[in-house]
Amino acid sequence: MVTIYDTEALEAIRRRTAVQPHRMKLFRNALFKNARDWDAALETLPENARADFARSVDFECLDLAERHDSEIDGASKLIFQTRDANLIESVVLRPKTGRTSVCVSSQVGCACYCSFCATGMMGFSRNLTTAEILDQVTQSNRVVRPEGRAIRNVVFMGMGEPLLNLDNVFAAVDALKAAPLFNLTGSRITVSTVGIPDAMNRFTSEFPDVQLALSLHSARQAARERLMPQARKYPLDELREALVAATARGKVMIEYLMLAGVNDREEDYLALENYLKGLSVHVNIIPFNEFAGGDLRGTPLPERKRFAARLKAAGFDVTLRYSLGSDIAAACGQLVQRKQKESVA
Ligand code: SAH
């Protein structure tokens, strides 16, 4: 069986079944542009080719198990079940201004164990395959299609560390950019990382046009290590070298989650300003989404505003982010599967 994302294999089936290239284009448009279901896509093919396609092509590898729509904003959490019965989550975001986006998972669980992140509490199970990553986008597109929307942005900010699943994430980004498939420009794709210098270097040389986001959260080594155990392996000075290389190709997004008394004090601000000096970055100030079991507290909005204003005055591009989907536990760091926990309990 081949997947719908394997253009070479599909081309071989097209030749074997003598389907005209323009019919193949209709088939692909049905799947990727118009977000139709499998039966509707098959109908675009000549009748005598349908059985062969149906037999040879694995249409989807994820089952949409649950959908939760936020009552307070335009977020929907989608819970998917993999064939080996793991649960993963994607979040559809419909910001009032801006493009419909999907936040995808790249792994089942995560091995980074950041202290502020709910996914870390699940531990790590396995990497997602390329098709499992892409299916989240395809199925999200089907969810928003009846609303007259289409997914225009893909962010790798769901469960998992994308740069620890490098091969599959690279192949997924290739497919997201490919004209016959999702046809997104690089600037509409964001890959967010805890900061793994070698992988960041590989990423920026392979995809100079794709948006890279770095979860920095502190520019002080000791504080960062407490928040993100991976920081011990990849110290801030090494990380900065990778940032210099990445920012030479385009603006990098810096994510800075604000935690009271941890990374929001005067010395934290000064370290951050100094660390980012001279780099082409866009700083995103993120509110903390609390989750059960954690004892960290978020920095109140007025202080976040002051912190952001100072960075702006120092010459940086800054966005003060508000959280979407907090009522459905879809906000960053909350992508932990209640269902899975229930079934264990
Ligand atoms: N592993 C990647 C991508 C997944 S997390 C990374 O670390 O970048 C996506 C973003 O959500 C990261 O910036 C992460 O630090 C942030 N995040 C995690 N837990 C959060 C929480 N409880 N509140 C707010 N943001 C959180």
CSV table of N, CA and C and ligand atoms in Angstrom, one decimal, residues 103-104 106-107 110 112 114 116-119 156-163 191-195 213-217 228 255-257 259 286-291 321 323 331-334, ligand 1:
chain,number,residue,atom,x,y,z
A,103,CYS,N,-2.2,23.2,14.3
A,103,CYS,CA,-1.0,22.9,15.1
A,103,CYS,C,-0.9,21.4,15.1
A,104,VAL,N,0.2,20.9,14.6
A,104,VAL,CA,0.3,19.4,14.5
A,104,VAL,C,1.3,18.8,15.5
A,106,SER,N,4.2,15.9,16.3
A,106,SER,CA,5.2,15.2,15.5
A,106,SER,C,5.7,13.9,16.2
A,107,GLN,N,5.2,13.7,17.5
A,107,GLN,CA,5.6,12.5,18.2
A,107,GLN,C,4.4,12.1,19.1
A,110,CYS,N,6.5,13.1,24.4
A,110,CYS,CA,7.7,13.9,24.1
A,110,CYS,C,8.8,13.5,25.1
A,112,CYS,N,11.4,15.4,26.0
A,112,CYS,CA,12.1,16.6,26.4
A,112,CYS,C,11.8,17.0,27.9
A,114,CYS,N,10.1,19.3,29.5
A,114,CYS,CA,10.1,20.6,30.0
A,114,CYS,C,9.1,20.7,31.1
A,116,PHE,N,7.2,23.0,32.3
A,116,PHE,CA,6.0,23.7,32.2
A,116,PHE,C,5.0,23.1,31.2
A,117,CYS,N,5.4,22.0,30.6
A,117,CYS,CA,4.6,21.4,29.5
A,117,CYS,C,3.9,20.1,29.9
A,118,ALA,N,2.6,20.1,29.7
A,118,ALA,CA,1.8,18.9,30.1
A,118,ALA,C,2.2,17.7,29.2
A,119,THR,N,2.6,17.9,28.0
A,119,THR,CA,2.9,16.7,27.1
A,119,THR,C,4.1,16.0,27.8
A,156,PHE,N,4.2,23.3,13.7
A,156,PHE,CA,4.6,22.1,14.5
A,156,PHE,C,4.8,22.5,15.9
A,157,MET,N,3.7,22.7,16.6
A,157,MET,CA,3.7,23.1,18.0
A,157,MET,C,2.8,22.2,18.8
A,158,GLY,N,2.4,21.1,18.3
A,158,GLY,CA,1.6,20.1,19.1
A,158,GLY,C,2.5,19.3,19.9
A,159,MET,N,2.1,18.0,20.2
A,159,MET,CA,2.9,17.1,21.0
A,159,MET,C,4.2,16.8,20.3
A,160,GLY,N,5.3,16.7,21.1
A,160,GLY,CA,6.6,16.2,20.5
A,160,GLY,C,7.6,17.3,20.2
A,161,GLU,N,8.8,16.9,19.9
A,161,GLU,CA,9.9,17.7,19.5
A,161,GLU,C,10.2,17.4,18.1
A,162,PRO,N,9.8,18.3,17.1
A,162,PRO,CA,9.9,18.0,15.7
A,162,PRO,C,11.4,17.7,15.3
A,163,LEU,N,12.3,18.3,15.9
A,163,LEU,CA,13.7,18.1,15.5
A,163,LEU,C,14.4,16.9,16.1
A,191,VAL,N,8.2,25.5,12.2
A,191,VAL,CA,8.7,24.4,13.0
A,191,VAL,C,9.3,24.9,14.3
A,192,SER,N,8.8,24.5,15.4
A,192,SER,CA,9.2,25.0,16.7
A,192,SER,C,10.0,23.9,17.5
A,193,THR,N,11.1,24.4,18.0
A,193,THR,CA,12.1,23.5,18.7
A,193,THR,C,12.5,23.9,20.0
A,194,VAL,N,12.9,23.0,20.9
A,194,VAL,CA,13.5,23.3,22.2
A,194,VAL,C,14.9,23.8,22.0
A,195,GLY,N,15.5,23.6,20.8
A,195,GLY,CA,16.8,24.2,20.5
A,195,GLY,C,17.9,23.1,20.5
A,213,ALA,N,11.0,28.4,14.8
A,213,ALA,CA,10.7,29.0,16.0
A,213,ALA,C,11.5,28.3,17.1
A,214,LEU,N,12.1,29.1,18.0
A,214,LEU,CA,12.9,28.6,19.1
A,214,LEU,C,12.2,28.9,20.4
A,215,SER,N,12.0,27.8,21.2
A,215,SER,CA,11.4,28.0,22.5
A,215,SER,C,12.6,28.3,23.4
A,216,LEU,N,12.8,29.6,23.6
A,216,LEU,CA,14.0,30.0,24.4
A,216,LEU,C,13.6,30.0,25.9
A,217,HIS,N,12.6,30.8,26.3
A,217,HIS,CA,12.1,30.8,27.6
A,217,HIS,C,13.0,31.4,28.7
A,228,MET,N,14.0,23.5,31.2
A,228,MET,CA,14.1,22.6,30.0
A,228,MET,C,15.3,21.7,30.2
A,255,GLU,N,10.2,32.1,21.1
A,255,GLU,CA,9.1,32.0,22.0
A,255,GLU,C,9.6,32.1,23.5
A,256,TYR,N,8.9,33.0,24.2
A,256,TYR,CA,9.3,33.3,25.6
A,256,TYR,C,8.0,33.2,26.4
A,257,LEU,N,7.9,32.1,27.1
A,257,LEU,CA,6.8,31.8,28.0
A,257,LEU,C,7.1,32.5,29.3
A,259,LEU,N,7.0,33.2,33.2
A,259,LEU,CA,6.6,32.5,34.5
A,259,LEU,C,7.1,33.4,35.6
A,286,ILE,N,4.6,34.7,25.5
A,286,ILE,CA,3.5,33.7,25.6
A,286,ILE,C,3.0,33.6,27.1
A,287,PRO,N,1.7,33.6,27.2
A,287,PRO,CA,1.1,33.4,28.6
A,287,PRO,C,1.2,32.0,29.0
A,288,PHE,N,1.4,31.7,30.2
A,288,PHE,CA,1.5,30.3,30.7
A,288,PHE,C,0.1,29.7,30.8
A,289,ASN,N,-0.1,28.5,30.2
A,289,ASN,CA,-1.3,27.8,30.4
A,289,ASN,C,-1.1,26.8,31.5
A,290,GLU,N,-1.8,27.0,32.6
A,290,GLU,CA,-1.7,26.1,33.7
A,290,GLU,C,-2.3,24.8,33.5
A,291,PHE,N,-1.7,23.8,34.1
A,291,PHE,CA,-2.3,22.5,34.0
A,291,PHE,C,-2.2,21.8,35.3
A,321,ARG,N,1.3,37.4,22.9
A,321,ARG,CA,0.3,36.4,22.5
A,321,ARG,C,-0.7,36.1,23.5
A,323,SER,N,-3.7,33.3,24.5
A,323,SER,CA,-3.9,31.9,24.3
A,323,SER,C,-5.2,31.6,23.7
A,331,ALA,N,-4.6,24.5,24.5
A,331,ALA,CA,-3.5,25.5,24.4
A,331,ALA,C,-2.2,24.8,24.6
A,332,CYS,N,-1.2,25.5,24.2
A,332,CYS,CA,0.2,24.9,24.3
A,332,CYS,C,0.4,24.3,25.6
A,333,GLY,N,1.0,23.1,25.6
A,333,GLY,CA,1.4,22.4,26.8
A,333,GLY,C,0.3,21.6,27.4
A,334,GLN,N,-0.9,21.8,26.9
A,334,GLN,CA,-2.0,21.1,27.5
A,334,GLN,C,-2.4,19.9,26.7
B,1,SAH,N1,8.8,20.8,21.2
B,1,SAH,C1,8.6,22.0,20.5
B,1,SAH,C2,7.2,22.2,20.0
B,1,SAH,C3,6.1,21.9,21.0
B,1,SAH,S1,5.6,23.0,22.2
B,1,SAH,C4,9.1,23.2,21.3
B,1,SAH,O1,9.4,23.0,22.4
B,1,SAH,O2,9.2,24.3,20.7
B,1,SAH,C5,5.1,24.5,21.4
B,1,SAH,C6,5.3,25.7,22.3
B,1,SAH,O3,4.4,25.7,23.4
B,1,SAH,C7,6.7,25.8,22.8
B,1,SAH,O4,7.1,27.1,22.7
B,1,SAH,C8,6.5,25.4,24.3
B,1,SAH,O5,7.5,25.9,25.1
B,1,SAH,C9,5.1,26.1,24.6
B,1,SAH,N2,4.5,25.6,25.8
B,1,SAH,C10,4.6,24.3,26.3
B,1,SAH,N3,3.9,24.3,27.5
B,1,SAH,C11,3.3,25.4,27.6
B,1,SAH,C12,2.4,25.9,28.6
B,1,SAH,N4,2.0,25.2,29.7
B,1,SAH,N5,2.0,27.2,28.5
B,1,SAH,C13,2.4,28.0,27.4
B,1,SAH,N6,3.2,27.5,26.5
B,1,SAH,C14,3.7,26.3,26.6
